[in-house]
Coordinates of C-alpha atoms and ligand atoms in Angstrom, one line a residue:
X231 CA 7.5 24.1 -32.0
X232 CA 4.0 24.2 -30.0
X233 CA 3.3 24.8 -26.7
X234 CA 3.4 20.9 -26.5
X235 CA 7.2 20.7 -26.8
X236 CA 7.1 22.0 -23.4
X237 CA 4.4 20.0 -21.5
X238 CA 5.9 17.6 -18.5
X239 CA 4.8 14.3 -20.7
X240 CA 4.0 10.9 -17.9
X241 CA 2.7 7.5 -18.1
X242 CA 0.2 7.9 -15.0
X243 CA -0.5 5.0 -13.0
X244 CA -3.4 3.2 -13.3
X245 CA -5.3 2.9 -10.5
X246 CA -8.0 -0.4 -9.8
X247 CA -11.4 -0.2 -11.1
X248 CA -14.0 1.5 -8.7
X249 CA -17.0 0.4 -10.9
X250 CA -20.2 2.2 -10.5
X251 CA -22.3 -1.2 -10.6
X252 CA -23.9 -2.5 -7.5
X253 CA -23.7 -5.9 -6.5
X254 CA -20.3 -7.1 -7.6
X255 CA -18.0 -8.8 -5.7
X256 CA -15.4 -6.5 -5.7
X257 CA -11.5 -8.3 -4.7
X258 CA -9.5 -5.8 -7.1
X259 CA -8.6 -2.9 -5.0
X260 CA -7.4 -4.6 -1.8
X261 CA -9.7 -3.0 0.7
X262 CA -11.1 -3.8 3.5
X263 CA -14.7 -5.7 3.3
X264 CA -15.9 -4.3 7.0
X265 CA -16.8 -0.3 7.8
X266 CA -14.0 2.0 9.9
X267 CA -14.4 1.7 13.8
X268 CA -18.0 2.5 14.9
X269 CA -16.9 6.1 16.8
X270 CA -16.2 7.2 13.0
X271 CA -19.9 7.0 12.0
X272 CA -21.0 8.6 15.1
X273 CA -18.3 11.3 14.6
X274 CA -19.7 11.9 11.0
X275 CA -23.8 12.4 12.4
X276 CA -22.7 15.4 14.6
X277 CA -20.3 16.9 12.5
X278 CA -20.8 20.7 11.9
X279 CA -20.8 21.7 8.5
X280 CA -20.0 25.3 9.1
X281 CA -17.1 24.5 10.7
X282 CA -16.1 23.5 6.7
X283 CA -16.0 27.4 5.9
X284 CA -12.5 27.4 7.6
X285 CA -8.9 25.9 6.2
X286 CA -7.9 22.8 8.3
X287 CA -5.1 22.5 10.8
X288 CA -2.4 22.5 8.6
X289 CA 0.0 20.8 11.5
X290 CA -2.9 18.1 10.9
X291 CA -2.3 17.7 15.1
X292 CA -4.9 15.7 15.6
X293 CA -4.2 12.9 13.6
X294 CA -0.4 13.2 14.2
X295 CA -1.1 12.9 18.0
X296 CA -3.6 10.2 17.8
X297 CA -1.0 7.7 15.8
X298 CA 2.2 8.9 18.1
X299 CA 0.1 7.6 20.9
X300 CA -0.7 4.4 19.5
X301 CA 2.6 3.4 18.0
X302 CA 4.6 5.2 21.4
X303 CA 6.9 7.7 19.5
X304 CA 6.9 11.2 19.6
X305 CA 4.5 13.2 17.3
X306 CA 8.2 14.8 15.7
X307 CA 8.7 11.1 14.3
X308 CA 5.7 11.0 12.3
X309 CA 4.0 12.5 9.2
X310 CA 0.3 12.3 7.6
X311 CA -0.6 12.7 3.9
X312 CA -3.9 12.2 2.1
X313 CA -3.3 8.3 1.4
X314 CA -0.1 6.9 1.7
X315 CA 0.2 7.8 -1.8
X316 CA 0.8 11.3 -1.4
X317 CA 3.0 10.2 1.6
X318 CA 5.1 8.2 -0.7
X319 CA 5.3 10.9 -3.5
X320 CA 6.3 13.3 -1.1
X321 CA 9.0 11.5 0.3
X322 CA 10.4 10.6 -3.3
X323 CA 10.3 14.5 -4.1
X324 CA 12.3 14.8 -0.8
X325 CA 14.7 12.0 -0.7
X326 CA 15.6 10.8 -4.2
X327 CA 17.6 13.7 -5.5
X328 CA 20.8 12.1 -6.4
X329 CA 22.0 11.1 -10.0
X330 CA 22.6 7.6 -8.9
X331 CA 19.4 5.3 -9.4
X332 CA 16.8 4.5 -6.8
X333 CA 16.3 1.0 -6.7
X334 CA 13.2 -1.3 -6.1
X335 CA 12.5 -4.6 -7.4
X336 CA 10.9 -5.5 -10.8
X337 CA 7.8 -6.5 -9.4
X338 CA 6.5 -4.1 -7.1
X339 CA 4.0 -1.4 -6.1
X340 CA 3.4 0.0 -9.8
X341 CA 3.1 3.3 -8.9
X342 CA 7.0 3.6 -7.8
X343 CA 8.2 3.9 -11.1
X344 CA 5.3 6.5 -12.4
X345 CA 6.9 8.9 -9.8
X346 CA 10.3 8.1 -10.3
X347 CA 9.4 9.2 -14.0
X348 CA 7.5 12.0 -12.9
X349 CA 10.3 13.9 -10.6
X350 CA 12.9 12.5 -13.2
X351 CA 14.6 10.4 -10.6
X352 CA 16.8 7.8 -11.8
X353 CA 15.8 4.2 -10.6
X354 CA 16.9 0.5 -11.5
X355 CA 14.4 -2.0 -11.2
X356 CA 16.0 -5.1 -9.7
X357 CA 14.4 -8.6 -10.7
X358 CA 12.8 -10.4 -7.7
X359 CA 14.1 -14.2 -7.4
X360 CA 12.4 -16.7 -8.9
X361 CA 10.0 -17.4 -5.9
X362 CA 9.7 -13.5 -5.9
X363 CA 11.5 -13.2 -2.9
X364 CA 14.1 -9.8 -2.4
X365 CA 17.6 -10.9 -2.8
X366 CA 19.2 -8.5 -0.2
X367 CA 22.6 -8.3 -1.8
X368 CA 21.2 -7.0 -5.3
X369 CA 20.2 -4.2 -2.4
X370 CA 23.7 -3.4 -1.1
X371 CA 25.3 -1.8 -4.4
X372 CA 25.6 2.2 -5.1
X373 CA 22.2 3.9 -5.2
X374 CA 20.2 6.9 -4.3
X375 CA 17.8 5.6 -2.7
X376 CA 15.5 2.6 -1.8
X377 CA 11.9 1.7 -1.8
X378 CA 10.6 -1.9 -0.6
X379 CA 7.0 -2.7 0.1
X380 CA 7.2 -5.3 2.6
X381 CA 4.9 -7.4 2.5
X382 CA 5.8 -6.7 -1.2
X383 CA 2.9 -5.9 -3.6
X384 CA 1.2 -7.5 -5.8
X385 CA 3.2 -10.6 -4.6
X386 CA 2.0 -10.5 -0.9
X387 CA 5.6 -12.1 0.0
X388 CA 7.3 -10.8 3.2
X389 CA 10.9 -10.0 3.7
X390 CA 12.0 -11.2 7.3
X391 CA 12.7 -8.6 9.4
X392 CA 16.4 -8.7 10.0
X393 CA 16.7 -8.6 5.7
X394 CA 15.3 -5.2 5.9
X395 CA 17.5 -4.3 8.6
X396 CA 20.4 -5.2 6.7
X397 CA 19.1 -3.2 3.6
X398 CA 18.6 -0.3 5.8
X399 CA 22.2 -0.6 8.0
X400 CA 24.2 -1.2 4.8
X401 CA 23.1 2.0 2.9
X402 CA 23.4 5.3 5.5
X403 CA 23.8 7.5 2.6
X404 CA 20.8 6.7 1.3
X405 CA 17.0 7.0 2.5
X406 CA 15.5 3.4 2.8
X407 CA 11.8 3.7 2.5
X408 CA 9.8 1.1 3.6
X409 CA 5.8 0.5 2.2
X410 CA 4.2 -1.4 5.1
X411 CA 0.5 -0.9 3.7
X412 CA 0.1 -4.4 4.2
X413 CA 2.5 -5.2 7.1
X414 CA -0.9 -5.7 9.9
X415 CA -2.0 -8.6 8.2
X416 CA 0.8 -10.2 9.5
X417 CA 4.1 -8.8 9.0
X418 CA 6.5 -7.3 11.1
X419 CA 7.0 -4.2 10.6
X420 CA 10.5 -1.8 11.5
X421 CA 9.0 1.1 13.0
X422 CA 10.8 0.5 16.2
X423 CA 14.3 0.9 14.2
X424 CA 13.7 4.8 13.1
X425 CA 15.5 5.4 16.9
X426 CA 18.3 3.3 15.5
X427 CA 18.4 4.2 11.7
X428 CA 18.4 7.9 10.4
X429 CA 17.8 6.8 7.0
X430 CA 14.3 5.0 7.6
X431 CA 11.1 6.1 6.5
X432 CA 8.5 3.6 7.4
X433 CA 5.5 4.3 5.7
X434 CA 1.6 2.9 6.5
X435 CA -1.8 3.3 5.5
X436 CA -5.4 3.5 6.9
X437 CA -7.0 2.2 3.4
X438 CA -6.2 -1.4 4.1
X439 CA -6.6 -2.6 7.8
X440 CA -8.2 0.4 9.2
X441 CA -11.0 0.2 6.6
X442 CA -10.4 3.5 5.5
X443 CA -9.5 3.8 1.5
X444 CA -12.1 6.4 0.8
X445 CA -10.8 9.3 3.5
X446 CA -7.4 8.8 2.0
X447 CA -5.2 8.6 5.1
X448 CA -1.6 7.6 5.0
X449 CA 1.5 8.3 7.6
X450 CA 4.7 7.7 8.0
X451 CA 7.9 7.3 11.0
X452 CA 10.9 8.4 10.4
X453 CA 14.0 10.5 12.7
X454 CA 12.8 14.3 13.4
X455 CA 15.4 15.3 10.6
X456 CA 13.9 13.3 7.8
X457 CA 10.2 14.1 9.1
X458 CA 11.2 17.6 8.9
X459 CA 13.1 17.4 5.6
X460 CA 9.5 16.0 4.4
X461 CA 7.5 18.6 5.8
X462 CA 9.4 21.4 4.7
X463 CA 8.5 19.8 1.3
X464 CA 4.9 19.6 2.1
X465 CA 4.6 23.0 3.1
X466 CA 6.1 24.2 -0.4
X467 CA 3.6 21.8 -2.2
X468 CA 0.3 22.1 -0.5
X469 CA 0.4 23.9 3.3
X470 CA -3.6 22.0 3.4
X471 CA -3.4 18.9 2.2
X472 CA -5.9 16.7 4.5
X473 CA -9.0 17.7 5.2
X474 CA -10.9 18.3 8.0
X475 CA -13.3 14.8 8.5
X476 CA -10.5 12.7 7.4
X477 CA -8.0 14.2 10.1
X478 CA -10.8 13.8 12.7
X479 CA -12.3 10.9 11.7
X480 CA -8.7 8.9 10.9
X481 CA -7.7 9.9 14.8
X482 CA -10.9 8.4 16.0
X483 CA -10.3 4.9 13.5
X484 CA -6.9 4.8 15.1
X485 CA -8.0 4.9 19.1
X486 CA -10.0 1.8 18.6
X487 CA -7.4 -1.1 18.8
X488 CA -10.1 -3.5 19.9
X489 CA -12.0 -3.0 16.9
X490 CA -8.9 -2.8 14.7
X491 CA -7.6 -6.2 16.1
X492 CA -11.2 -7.7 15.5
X493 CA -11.7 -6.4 12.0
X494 CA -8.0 -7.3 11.4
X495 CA -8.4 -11.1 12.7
X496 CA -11.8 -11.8 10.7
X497 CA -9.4 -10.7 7.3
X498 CA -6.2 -13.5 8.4
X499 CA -8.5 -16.0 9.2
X500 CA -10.6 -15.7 6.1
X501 CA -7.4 -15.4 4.1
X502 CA -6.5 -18.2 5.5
X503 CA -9.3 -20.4 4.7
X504 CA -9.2 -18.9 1.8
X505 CA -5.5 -20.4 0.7
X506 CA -7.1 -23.8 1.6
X507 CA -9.6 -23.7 -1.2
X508 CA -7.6 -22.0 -3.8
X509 CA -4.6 -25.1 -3.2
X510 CA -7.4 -28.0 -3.2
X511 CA -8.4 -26.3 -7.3
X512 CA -4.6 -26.4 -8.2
X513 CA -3.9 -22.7 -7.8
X514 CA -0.6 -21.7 -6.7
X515 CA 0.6 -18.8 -5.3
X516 CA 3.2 -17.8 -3.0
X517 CA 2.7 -17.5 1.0
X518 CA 0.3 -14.5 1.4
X519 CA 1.1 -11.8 4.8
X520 CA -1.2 -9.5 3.4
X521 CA -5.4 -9.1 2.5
X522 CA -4.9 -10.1 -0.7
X523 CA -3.6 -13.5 -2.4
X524 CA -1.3 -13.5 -5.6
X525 CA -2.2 -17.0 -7.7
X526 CA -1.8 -18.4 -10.7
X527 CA -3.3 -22.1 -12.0
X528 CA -1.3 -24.0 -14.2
X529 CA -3.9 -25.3 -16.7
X530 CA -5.7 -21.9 -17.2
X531 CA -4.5 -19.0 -18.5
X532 CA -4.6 -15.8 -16.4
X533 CA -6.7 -13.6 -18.6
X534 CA -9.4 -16.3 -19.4
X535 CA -10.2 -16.9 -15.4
X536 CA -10.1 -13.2 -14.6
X537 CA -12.8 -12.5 -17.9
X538 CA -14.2 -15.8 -16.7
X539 CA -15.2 -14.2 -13.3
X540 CA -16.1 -10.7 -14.9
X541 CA -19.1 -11.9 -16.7
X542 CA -19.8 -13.7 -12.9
X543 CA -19.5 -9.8 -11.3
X544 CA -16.4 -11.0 -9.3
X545 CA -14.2 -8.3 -9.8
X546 CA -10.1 -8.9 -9.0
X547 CA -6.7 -7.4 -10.1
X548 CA -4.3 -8.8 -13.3
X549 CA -1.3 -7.2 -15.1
X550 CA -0.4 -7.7 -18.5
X551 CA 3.3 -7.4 -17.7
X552 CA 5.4 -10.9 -18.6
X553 CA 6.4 -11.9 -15.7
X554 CA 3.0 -11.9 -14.1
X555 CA 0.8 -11.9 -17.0
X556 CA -0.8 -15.1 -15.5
X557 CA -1.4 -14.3 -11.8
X558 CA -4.5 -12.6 -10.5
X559 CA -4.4 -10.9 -7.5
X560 CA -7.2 -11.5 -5.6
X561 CA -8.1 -9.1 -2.7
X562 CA -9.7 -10.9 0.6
X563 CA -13.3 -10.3 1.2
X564 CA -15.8 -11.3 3.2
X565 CA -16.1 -15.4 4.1
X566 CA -19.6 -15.3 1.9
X567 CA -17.5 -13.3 -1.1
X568 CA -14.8 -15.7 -0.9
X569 CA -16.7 -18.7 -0.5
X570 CA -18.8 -17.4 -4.0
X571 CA -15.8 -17.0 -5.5
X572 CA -14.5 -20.0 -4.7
X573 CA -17.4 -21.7 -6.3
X574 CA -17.3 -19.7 -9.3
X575 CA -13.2 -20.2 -9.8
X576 CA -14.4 -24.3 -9.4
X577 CA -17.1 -24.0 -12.7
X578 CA -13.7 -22.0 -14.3
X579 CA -11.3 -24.5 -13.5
X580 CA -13.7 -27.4 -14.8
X581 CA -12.5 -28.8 -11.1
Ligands
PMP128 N1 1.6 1.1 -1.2 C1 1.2 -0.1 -1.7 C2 2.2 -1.2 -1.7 C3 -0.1 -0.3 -2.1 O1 -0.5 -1.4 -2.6 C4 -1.0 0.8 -2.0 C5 -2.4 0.7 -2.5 N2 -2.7 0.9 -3.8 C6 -0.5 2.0 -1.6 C7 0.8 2.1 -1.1 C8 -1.3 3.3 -1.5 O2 -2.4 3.2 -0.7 P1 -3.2 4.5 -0.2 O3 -2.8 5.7 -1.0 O4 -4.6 4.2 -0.3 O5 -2.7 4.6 1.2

């Protein structure tokens, strides 16, 4: 017996490369190629750094307020963590307490699992369809819990609307969270049905459409009763968990809808003209809702393009897991990025 014997043992997650190099083009992480709002670098300039001697607002009001006015619901229906993340972790320590299994599909957000593991939930990973789309009924069987990122990650595929609904209406005894990370780049997301649905937690992110990864800002809806379920957690983890610039900054990223919608646009339309090139070099790939596109090519294996591109500095993501062991995920950049590594994928492909 050592000391050992007694250590909590994990598989962590393993998060995308942020390498130190300049001049990559870097489509691995999914964020967002343009800078936050403009009132957030202004914010920054005049910010007092004495003000840093003292704790933060632990309520995090300022933040919370700024994202119930935007989305119209009361500040009671919502909840900020430092990346949605720690939103997500802190909803699996509060909701997932049952001995029956949480379930989520095969192919998912990798990180679901590594908590799961962590707080020794039970979970059942339930194998997406062929065309990695969500068969709902696999969802309607005995669980303690459910978590769906919709649009689903790494697959970018969407589940319509009224599939989620059913998930969420045929399980009241269990908490249905919902990942929208992805859902501005053209989902559609549920918030609207935490009025109708106690056991919905929709949960977003500012590190994908509000430009945001670095300040690590996530939220989440949900009724008053699981909002306060989750902040009663909160408070027994960490009372200070965001910091003072990030709760500032993230409620002056969240006024600017004209700049979101802008930033937001310029991503869809260069993903979009982005799935035109990848189809004309053979690469397939599912219909993409999100900043990133999941593809595969059928005469080139997955790990030779993506080494291919390394020794070009284009930098995207690729999992050595069976199923999807030939797909890279390829995060949307700028038009120049994509358009370079369009070129480059041609010289791969031999196209
Ligand atoms: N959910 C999904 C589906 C994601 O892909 C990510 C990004 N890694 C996250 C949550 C977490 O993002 P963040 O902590 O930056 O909000």
């Amino acid at each position: 017996m050592s000391w050992e014997s007694n250590v909590r043992k994990v598989v962590p997650y393993t998060p995308g490369e942020q390498p130190k190099i300049k001049n990559i083009i870097k489509l691995n992480t999914n964020e967002n190629p343009y800078p936050p709002a403009p009132a957030v670098a202004e914010r920054l300039k005049s910010m007092d750094v004495s003000d840093f001697r003292k704790y933060p607002d632990p309520t995090c009001s300022v933040l919370v307020d700024a994202i119930a006015d935007y989305y119209k619901v009361d500040k009671k229906n919502v909840f900020v963590g430092v990346g949605s993340d720690d939103v997500l972790a802190m909803a699996f320590m509060t909701f997932f307490n049952s001995d029956k299994p949480v379930l989520f599909p095969d192919i998912t957000y990798s990180f679901y699992d590594v908590w799961a593991e962590l707080f020794r939930i039970p979970y059942r990973q339930i194998p997406l369809k062929e065309d990695f789309s969500i068969d709902t009924e696999d969802y309607l069987t005995e669980n303690g819990g459910i978590v769906i990122a919709n649009p689903n990650a790494p697959t970018g595929v969407e589940l319509e609307r009224d599939s989620v609904e059913k998930i969420i209406a045929m399980n009241p005894d269990s908490v249905v969270i919902v990942d929208e990370a992805y859902i501005d780049f053209g989902g559609h997301s549920v918030i609207d049905l935490i009025d109708k649905y106690d056991n919905l937690l929709v949960v977003q992110t500012f590190s994908k459409s509000r430009s945001m990864a670095g300040m690590r800002i996530g939220y989440a809806f949900g009724c008053e009763k699981l909002i306060k379920y989750m902040s009663d957690v909160k408070f027994s983890f960490n009372s200070y968990t965001m910091n003072m610039p990030a709760l500032e900054l993230g409620a002056l990223a969240v006024a600017d809808k004209e700049y979101f919608e802008k930033t937001r646009d310029k991503v869809v339309a260069t993903r979009e003209r982005a799935k035109v090139s990848l189809r004309e070099l053979g690469f397939e790939f599912a219909d993409s809702k999100t900043n990133f596109i999941f593809a595969k090519h059928p005469n080139k294996p997955g790990k030779e393009i993506f080494d291919e591109l390394r020794k070009r500095d284009i930098i995207v993501r690729r999992w050595d897991i069976d199923r999807i062991k030939e797909y890279l995920r390829i995060s949307i950049g700028t038009d120049e990025e994509m358009d370079k590594l369009v070129a480059a994928l041609k010289e791969i492909i031999g196209a």
